[in-house]
Amino acid sequence: MAAAAARHSTLDFLLGATADCNAILKALQPIFQEQGMTETVHNWEDHGYLATYIKKNGSFANLRIHPHGLVLVDLQNYNDHTKGREEADQLLNKVEERMKELFHGNIKRVKRLPAILRGGVIDRYWPTADGRLVEYDIDEVVYDEDSPFQNIKILHSKQFGNILILSGDVNLAESDLAYTQAIMGSGKEDYTGKEVLILGGGDGGILYEIVKLKPKMVTMVEIDQMVIDGCKKYMRKTCGDVLDNLKGECYQVLIEDCIPVLKRYAKEGRMFDYVINDLTAVPISTSPEEDSTWEFLRLILDLSMKVLKQDGKYFTQGNCINLTDALTLYEEQLSRLYCPVEFSKETVCVPSYMELWVFYTIWKKQTDI
């Protein structure tokens, strides 16, 4: 049987004036003592009080009183039955009521956040690209496997459907057609009769949408067969039946590392109307000389330009719109490619990302003859 998750609840008070730490402690002590909790108090001159309360069942509370008027309550218990959750909520309710009685409206802010569940079977917490914590409405682990390249999770969200998560990064949900459309040019391109190269894209979303547009041939290069296997079974709203076979009337899927493939195509002189890079977002790091992902991105860009027709277009994701330094640095890298290029960018709301996402269109600069 899986261990119960730990439930971490918080209650914060920002007072309208400095705090009488001793008076607050004496006012709140009975609430914890009524629960049969053992008390330990630490007192620092000019730095307030920390009182810890421990129950025989292992649950505990911390009461931190800062002299400048910040009072914090942290409560941790096991989320193994309804009674335990109700007891925790009741204790926090009593603390809130007592504080309001004590200060008679001289509280600037009271904040109680939803409890965080730690160590549960289902992990609902995934950070955004710019480091904010998001709690998803995940209710089922659909798929969880380790490939030779990465951890692959597909989790079910009540809002977004199944979500593909690769090594901790939210990649794509069944709700995220906006992502696929943006990385294909937002409906402004005519793929009819065109040669298209997709780098990555193992969820099958881009391939599925492009095949509908009557291209001449689409070549998708995906290194991880297990991503394809998981998505063709559990992400069919995204990929349809396009991943059921690695070859179709107007497409082929190569299970290979894209770098040797790009080098081979460049050597052969094979050219594409569109190259779509769905491999990785722009790195968060702003130190290209220290981050190998930047080196990888530059290599992909250079090789892609070598197989892109003179009037072709290269599409890729950038990153979260808030990561302005990283995006600016990416744009600087574009000026260092073997051939001069120009670019445009578009910002799109991708539902499951819960943040605005930047997409790039890059093309070779036309030289006057």
Short mmCIF file of C-alpha atoms in Angstrom, two decimals:
data_model
loop_
_atom_site.label_atom_id
_atom_site.label_comp_id
_atom_site.label_asym_id
_atom_site.label_seq_id
_atom_site.Cartn_x
_atom_site.Cartn_y
_atom_site.Cartn_z
CA MET A 1 0.00 0.00 0.00
CA ALA A 2 1.34 3.43 -0.94
CA ALA A 3 2.27 5.78 1.90
CA ALA A 4 -0.11 8.61 2.64
CA ALA A 5 0.85 12.04 1.34
CA ALA A 6 1.94 14.78 3.71
CA ARG A 7 -0.46 17.74 3.73
CA HIS A 8 1.24 21.11 4.26
CA SER A 9 -1.10 23.97 5.17
CA THR A 10 -0.16 27.60 5.69
CA LEU A 11 -1.79 30.64 7.26
CA ASP A 12 -0.15 34.08 7.08
CA PHE A 13 -0.96 37.36 8.82
CA LEU A 14 0.50 40.73 7.90
CA LEU A 15 -0.27 43.12 10.75
CA GLY A 16 -0.83 46.83 10.44
CA ALA A 17 1.81 47.56 13.10
CA THR A 18 4.77 45.98 14.87
CA ALA A 19 3.98 42.79 16.76
CA ASP A 20 4.04 42.15 20.50
CA CYS A 21 5.54 38.69 20.02
CA ASN A 22 5.00 37.52 23.58
CA ALA A 23 1.33 38.59 23.62
CA ILE A 24 0.62 36.80 20.33
CA LEU A 25 2.32 33.64 21.56
CA LYS A 26 0.32 33.61 24.80
CA ALA A 27 -2.94 34.20 22.90
CA LEU A 28 -2.36 31.31 20.47
CA GLN A 29 -0.73 28.76 22.81
CA PRO A 30 -4.03 27.32 24.16
CA ILE A 31 -5.22 26.44 20.63
CA PHE A 32 -2.25 24.14 20.08
CA GLN A 33 -2.20 22.82 23.63
CA GLU A 34 -5.86 21.76 23.32
CA GLN A 35 -4.71 19.43 20.53
CA GLY A 36 -2.34 17.65 22.92
CA MET A 37 0.70 19.07 21.16
CA THR A 38 4.08 19.37 22.84
CA GLU A 39 5.48 22.91 22.73
CA THR A 40 9.02 24.16 22.22
CA VAL A 41 9.67 27.91 22.08
CA HIS A 42 12.71 29.69 20.68
CA ASN A 43 13.16 33.38 21.38
CA TRP A 44 15.70 35.60 19.60
CA GLU A 45 16.30 39.13 20.72
CA ASP A 46 15.04 41.51 18.00
CA HIS A 47 14.08 38.54 15.77
CA GLY A 48 10.88 37.31 17.39
CA TYR A 49 9.64 33.86 18.35
CA LEU A 50 9.48 30.39 16.82
CA ALA A 51 7.17 27.96 18.57
CA THR A 52 6.94 24.35 17.43
CA TYR A 53 4.07 22.05 18.36
CA ILE A 54 4.29 18.30 17.87
CA LYS A 55 1.49 15.76 18.15
CA LYS A 56 1.94 12.10 19.07
CA ASN A 57 0.84 11.02 15.58
CA GLY A 58 3.74 12.91 14.00
CA SER A 59 1.84 15.95 12.78
CA PHE A 60 3.35 19.29 13.75
CA ALA A 61 2.91 23.04 13.54
CA ASN A 62 5.34 25.94 13.43
CA LEU A 63 4.32 29.38 14.66
CA ARG A 64 6.76 32.09 13.57
CA ILE A 65 6.20 35.59 14.95
CA HIS A 66 8.31 38.39 13.45
CA PRO A 67 8.55 41.71 15.34
CA HIS A 68 7.81 43.79 12.24
CA GLY A 69 4.30 42.30 12.09
CA LEU A 70 4.47 39.09 10.07
CA VAL A 71 2.95 36.00 11.72
CA LEU A 72 3.26 32.66 9.93
CA VAL A 73 1.63 29.33 10.77
CA ASP A 74 2.79 26.13 9.02
CA LEU A 75 0.95 22.90 9.71
CA GLN A 76 1.91 19.47 8.41
CA ASN A 77 -0.07 16.28 8.84
CA TYR A 78 -0.73 13.09 6.93
CA ASN A 79 -3.50 13.28 4.37
CA ASP A 80 -4.61 9.74 5.08
CA HIS A 81 -8.19 10.32 6.15
CA THR A 82 -10.90 12.99 6.12
CA LYS A 83 -10.79 13.41 9.89
CA GLY A 84 -7.14 14.49 9.81
CA ARG A 85 -7.86 17.11 7.14
CA GLU A 86 -10.85 18.43 9.09
CA GLU A 87 -8.79 18.70 12.30
CA ALA A 88 -6.10 20.70 10.49
CA ASP A 89 -8.67 23.05 8.97
CA GLN A 90 -10.37 23.54 12.33
CA LEU A 91 -7.06 24.38 14.03
CA LEU A 92 -6.25 27.01 11.40
CA ASN A 93 -9.79 28.42 11.66
CA LYS A 94 -9.31 28.86 15.42
CA VAL A 95 -5.96 30.59 14.91
CA GLU A 96 -7.51 32.97 12.40
CA GLU A 97 -10.47 33.77 14.66
CA ARG A 98 -8.19 34.38 17.67
CA MET A 99 -5.89 36.67 15.70
CA LYS A 100 -8.83 38.74 14.46
CA GLU A 101 -10.13 39.04 18.03
CA LEU A 102 -6.70 40.07 19.24
CA PHE A 103 -6.09 42.80 16.66
CA HIS A 104 -9.61 44.14 16.07
CA GLY A 105 -9.23 44.83 12.37
CA ASN A 106 -5.57 45.90 12.54
CA ILE A 107 -4.55 43.11 10.17
CA LYS A 108 -3.61 44.26 6.68
CA ARG A 109 -3.77 40.81 5.10
CA VAL A 110 -4.76 37.27 5.98
CA LYS A 111 -3.68 34.62 3.50
CA ARG A 112 -4.45 30.92 3.56
CA LEU A 113 -3.20 29.03 0.51
CA PRO A 114 -4.58 25.69 -0.66
CA ALA A 115 -2.74 22.86 1.08
CA ILE A 116 0.23 21.37 -0.74
CA LEU A 117 0.28 17.57 -0.88
CA ARG A 118 3.82 16.18 -0.80
CA GLY A 119 4.84 12.62 -1.60
CA GLY A 120 1.54 11.53 -3.11
CA VAL A 121 1.12 8.92 -5.82
CA ILE A 122 -0.03 11.64 -8.23
CA ASP A 123 2.28 14.64 -8.61
CA ARG A 124 0.16 17.71 -9.37
CA TYR A 125 2.88 20.35 -9.08
CA TRP A 126 4.89 21.44 -12.10
CA PRO A 127 6.84 24.70 -12.40
CA THR A 128 6.35 27.16 -15.23
CA ALA A 129 9.36 28.07 -17.37
CA ASP A 130 9.92 31.23 -15.33
CA GLY A 131 9.89 29.37 -12.03
CA ARG A 132 6.35 29.81 -10.70
CA LEU A 133 4.65 26.81 -9.12
CA VAL A 134 1.45 25.57 -10.75
CA GLU A 135 -0.88 22.99 -9.27
CA TYR A 136 -2.57 21.07 -12.07
CA ASP A 137 -5.87 19.24 -11.71
CA ILE A 138 -4.19 15.89 -12.30
CA ASP A 139 -6.31 12.91 -11.32
CA GLU A 140 -4.53 9.97 -12.97
CA VAL A 141 -1.07 8.77 -13.94
CA VAL A 142 -1.75 7.35 -17.40
CA TYR A 143 1.82 6.43 -18.39
CA ASP A 144 5.16 6.64 -16.60
CA GLU A 145 8.25 5.06 -18.15
CA ASP A 146 11.96 5.74 -18.42
CA SER A 147 13.45 5.56 -21.90
CA PRO A 148 17.21 5.56 -22.60
CA PHE A 149 16.87 9.34 -23.12
CA GLN A 150 14.36 10.69 -20.60
CA ASN A 151 11.50 10.08 -18.22
CA ILE A 152 8.16 10.03 -20.02
CA LYS A 153 4.96 10.79 -18.17
CA ILE A 154 1.45 11.17 -19.50
CA LEU A 155 -0.87 12.52 -16.82
CA HIS A 156 -4.59 13.17 -17.10
CA SER A 157 -5.90 16.66 -16.32
CA LYS A 158 -9.60 17.37 -15.91
CA GLN A 159 -9.20 20.60 -17.91
CA PHE A 160 -6.48 19.83 -20.43
CA GLY A 161 -6.90 16.10 -21.12
CA ASN A 162 -3.76 13.98 -21.22
CA ILE A 163 -0.51 15.93 -20.76
CA LEU A 164 2.88 14.76 -22.01
CA ILE A 165 5.68 15.57 -19.54
CA LEU A 166 9.28 14.82 -20.48
CA SER A 167 11.86 14.79 -17.67
CA GLY A 168 9.75 17.18 -15.62
CA ASP A 169 8.91 19.64 -18.44
CA VAL A 170 5.30 20.03 -19.54
CA ASN A 171 5.50 19.44 -23.31
CA LEU A 172 1.99 19.26 -24.73
CA ALA A 173 -1.56 18.52 -23.68
CA GLU A 174 -4.50 17.39 -25.75
CA SER A 175 -5.89 20.90 -25.27
CA ASP A 176 -2.85 22.55 -26.88
CA LEU A 177 -3.70 22.79 -30.58
CA ALA A 178 -2.65 26.46 -30.26
CA TYR A 179 0.96 25.31 -29.78
CA THR A 180 0.88 23.10 -32.87
CA GLN A 181 -0.71 25.78 -35.01
CA ALA A 182 1.82 28.40 -33.86
CA ILE A 183 4.87 26.26 -34.61
CA MET A 184 3.43 25.61 -38.09
CA GLY A 185 3.06 29.30 -38.90
CA SER A 186 -0.39 30.06 -37.45
CA GLY A 187 -2.34 29.15 -40.58
CA LYS A 188 -0.45 31.56 -42.85
CA GLU A 189 1.48 28.93 -44.79
CA ASP A 190 0.48 26.77 -47.77
CA TYR A 191 1.93 23.29 -47.27
CA THR A 192 0.38 21.87 -50.42
CA GLY A 193 2.99 19.96 -52.39
CA LYS A 194 5.80 21.05 -50.05
CA GLU A 195 8.75 19.17 -48.55
CA VAL A 196 8.69 19.42 -44.75
CA LEU A 197 11.22 18.34 -42.12
CA ILE A 198 10.11 18.00 -38.47
CA LEU A 199 12.83 17.74 -35.82
CA GLY A 200 11.46 15.98 -32.74
CA GLY A 201 7.69 16.15 -32.51
CA GLY A 202 7.29 12.69 -31.00
CA ASP A 203 3.78 13.50 -29.75
CA GLY A 204 2.69 13.44 -33.41
CA GLY A 205 0.68 16.67 -33.21
CA ILE A 206 2.58 18.58 -35.90
CA LEU A 207 2.74 15.59 -38.22
CA TYR A 208 -0.98 14.94 -37.85
CA GLU A 209 -1.92 18.54 -38.66
CA ILE A 210 0.49 18.91 -41.61
CA VAL A 211 -0.58 15.66 -43.28
CA LYS A 212 -4.09 17.12 -43.53
CA LEU A 213 -2.66 19.97 -45.69
CA LYS A 214 -1.58 17.76 -48.63
CA PRO A 215 2.21 18.15 -48.50
CA LYS A 216 4.44 16.34 -50.98
CA MET A 217 6.43 14.64 -48.21
CA VAL A 218 6.93 15.13 -44.48
CA THR A 219 9.98 13.63 -42.78
CA MET A 220 9.84 13.53 -39.00
CA VAL A 221 13.02 12.69 -37.07
CA GLU A 222 12.38 11.60 -33.47
CA ILE A 223 15.07 9.97 -31.36
CA ASP A 224 12.81 8.35 -28.75
CA GLN A 225 10.60 5.47 -29.87
CA MET A 226 9.05 5.27 -26.40
CA VAL A 227 7.62 8.80 -26.72
CA ILE A 228 5.93 7.73 -29.94
CA ASP A 229 4.69 4.50 -28.35
CA GLY A 230 3.18 6.32 -25.37
CA CYS A 231 1.59 9.07 -27.45
CA LYS A 232 0.06 6.86 -30.11
CA LYS A 233 -1.74 5.02 -27.32
CA TYR A 234 -2.62 7.82 -24.90
CA MET A 235 -2.48 11.10 -26.91
CA ARG A 236 -4.71 10.18 -29.83
CA LYS A 237 -6.68 13.43 -29.63
CA THR A 238 -3.37 15.07 -30.56
CA CYS A 239 -1.85 12.62 -33.04
CA GLY A 240 -4.86 10.77 -34.44
CA ASP A 241 -3.70 7.59 -36.16
CA VAL A 242 -0.62 9.12 -37.80
CA LEU A 243 1.84 7.38 -35.44
CA ASP A 244 0.32 3.92 -35.95
CA ASN A 245 2.69 3.44 -38.89
CA LEU A 246 6.12 4.99 -39.40
CA LYS A 247 5.40 5.45 -43.10
CA GLY A 248 2.34 6.86 -44.84
CA GLU A 249 1.36 8.11 -48.24
CA CYS A 250 3.04 11.49 -47.71
CA TYR A 251 5.15 11.05 -44.58
CA GLN A 252 7.90 9.01 -42.96
CA VAL A 253 9.07 8.88 -39.34
CA LEU A 254 12.75 8.19 -38.71
CA ILE A 255 13.71 6.94 -35.23
CA GLU A 256 17.11 8.60 -35.22
CA ASP A 257 19.18 11.39 -33.73
CA CYS A 258 18.41 14.40 -35.91
CA ILE A 259 21.99 15.75 -36.01
CA PRO A 260 23.47 12.92 -38.12
CA VAL A 261 20.33 13.05 -40.31
CA LEU A 262 20.74 16.79 -40.88
CA LYS A 263 24.42 16.35 -41.68
CA ARG A 264 23.58 13.58 -44.14
CA TYR A 265 20.87 15.63 -45.84
CA ALA A 266 23.21 18.64 -46.07
CA LYS A 267 25.92 16.47 -47.66
CA GLU A 268 23.39 15.02 -50.13
CA GLY A 269 22.10 18.48 -51.00
CA ARG A 270 18.57 17.63 -49.92
CA MET A 271 16.47 20.76 -49.37
CA PHE A 272 13.16 21.47 -47.62
CA ASP A 273 10.51 24.15 -47.95
CA TYR A 274 9.90 24.07 -44.19
CA VAL A 275 11.97 22.94 -41.22
CA ILE A 276 10.05 22.75 -37.93
CA ASN A 277 12.20 22.42 -34.80
CA ASP A 278 10.14 20.90 -31.99
CA LEU A 279 13.13 19.61 -30.04
CA THR A 280 13.59 21.94 -27.08
CA ALA A 281 12.72 25.39 -25.83
CA VAL A 282 15.30 28.17 -25.65
CA PRO A 283 17.43 27.47 -22.55
CA ILE A 284 16.66 29.43 -19.41
CA SER A 285 20.41 29.83 -18.81
CA THR A 286 21.87 33.09 -20.10
CA SER A 287 25.44 31.75 -20.23
CA PRO A 288 25.87 30.14 -23.68
CA GLU A 289 29.52 29.43 -23.02
CA GLU A 290 28.56 27.28 -20.01
CA ASP A 291 25.33 25.62 -21.18
CA SER A 292 25.63 22.78 -23.71
CA THR A 293 21.99 23.27 -24.71
CA TRP A 294 22.92 26.58 -26.36
CA GLU A 295 25.66 24.80 -28.33
CA PHE A 296 23.10 22.19 -29.39
CA LEU A 297 20.65 24.89 -30.50
CA ARG A 298 23.29 26.70 -32.55
CA LEU A 299 24.28 23.44 -34.24
CA ILE A 300 20.64 22.63 -35.06
CA LEU A 301 20.11 26.14 -36.44
CA ASP A 302 23.19 26.02 -38.67
CA LEU A 303 22.43 22.53 -39.99
CA SER A 304 18.78 23.45 -40.56
CA MET A 305 19.74 26.50 -42.61
CA LYS A 306 21.91 24.25 -44.77
CA VAL A 307 18.90 22.07 -45.71
CA LEU A 308 16.41 24.97 -45.96
CA LYS A 309 15.57 26.27 -49.42
CA GLN A 310 16.47 29.88 -50.12
CA ASP A 311 12.79 30.88 -49.87
CA GLY A 312 12.00 28.35 -47.11
CA LYS A 313 10.99 28.96 -43.51
CA TYR A 314 12.22 27.59 -40.21
CA PHE A 315 9.73 27.44 -37.32
CA THR A 316 10.57 26.88 -33.67
CA GLN A 317 9.36 27.62 -30.15
CA GLY A 318 11.17 30.15 -28.03
CA ASN A 319 10.16 30.12 -24.39
CA CYS A 320 7.98 31.91 -21.85
CA ILE A 321 7.49 35.60 -22.66
CA ASN A 322 8.81 36.55 -19.19
CA LEU A 323 12.27 35.12 -19.96
CA THR A 324 13.32 38.24 -21.84
CA ASP A 325 17.08 37.80 -21.28
CA ALA A 326 17.08 34.25 -22.66
CA LEU A 327 14.95 35.23 -25.65
CA THR A 328 17.18 38.22 -26.41
CA LEU A 329 20.22 35.97 -26.24
CA TYR A 330 18.58 33.52 -28.65
CA GLU A 331 17.96 36.34 -31.09
CA GLU A 332 21.63 37.31 -30.80
CA GLN A 333 22.60 33.76 -31.75
CA LEU A 334 20.68 34.16 -35.00
CA SER A 335 23.17 36.80 -36.11
CA ARG A 336 26.03 34.31 -35.73
CA LEU A 337 24.86 31.63 -38.15
CA TYR A 338 26.86 30.73 -41.24
CA CYS A 339 24.33 32.60 -43.40
CA PRO A 340 22.47 35.86 -42.67
CA VAL A 341 18.88 35.37 -41.53
CA GLU A 342 15.86 37.44 -40.55
CA PHE A 343 13.14 36.53 -38.11
CA SER A 344 9.73 37.39 -36.73
CA LYS A 345 8.09 36.24 -33.53
CA GLU A 346 4.59 35.65 -32.22
CA THR A 347 3.23 35.26 -28.70
CA VAL A 348 0.58 32.60 -28.14
CA CYS A 349 -1.37 31.39 -25.13
CA VAL A 350 -0.84 27.63 -24.80
CA PRO A 351 -3.56 26.37 -22.43
CA SER A 352 -1.67 23.79 -20.37
CA TYR A 353 1.46 25.96 -20.03
CA MET A 354 -0.53 28.60 -18.12
CA GLU A 355 1.85 31.25 -19.50
CA LEU A 356 2.33 33.09 -22.78
CA TRP A 357 4.77 31.37 -25.14
CA VAL A 358 6.96 32.89 -27.87
CA PHE A 359 7.37 31.28 -31.30
CA TYR A 360 9.90 32.20 -33.99
CA THR A 361 9.81 32.19 -37.78
CA ILE A 362 13.28 32.38 -39.33
CA TRP A 363 14.22 32.71 -43.00
CA LYS A 364 17.36 33.31 -45.06
CA LYS A 365 18.01 36.93 -45.82
CA GLN A 366 17.42 37.60 -49.49
CA THR A 367 20.44 39.14 -51.16
CA ASP A 368 20.02 41.57 -54.05
CA ILE A 369 21.59 40.38 -57.28
#
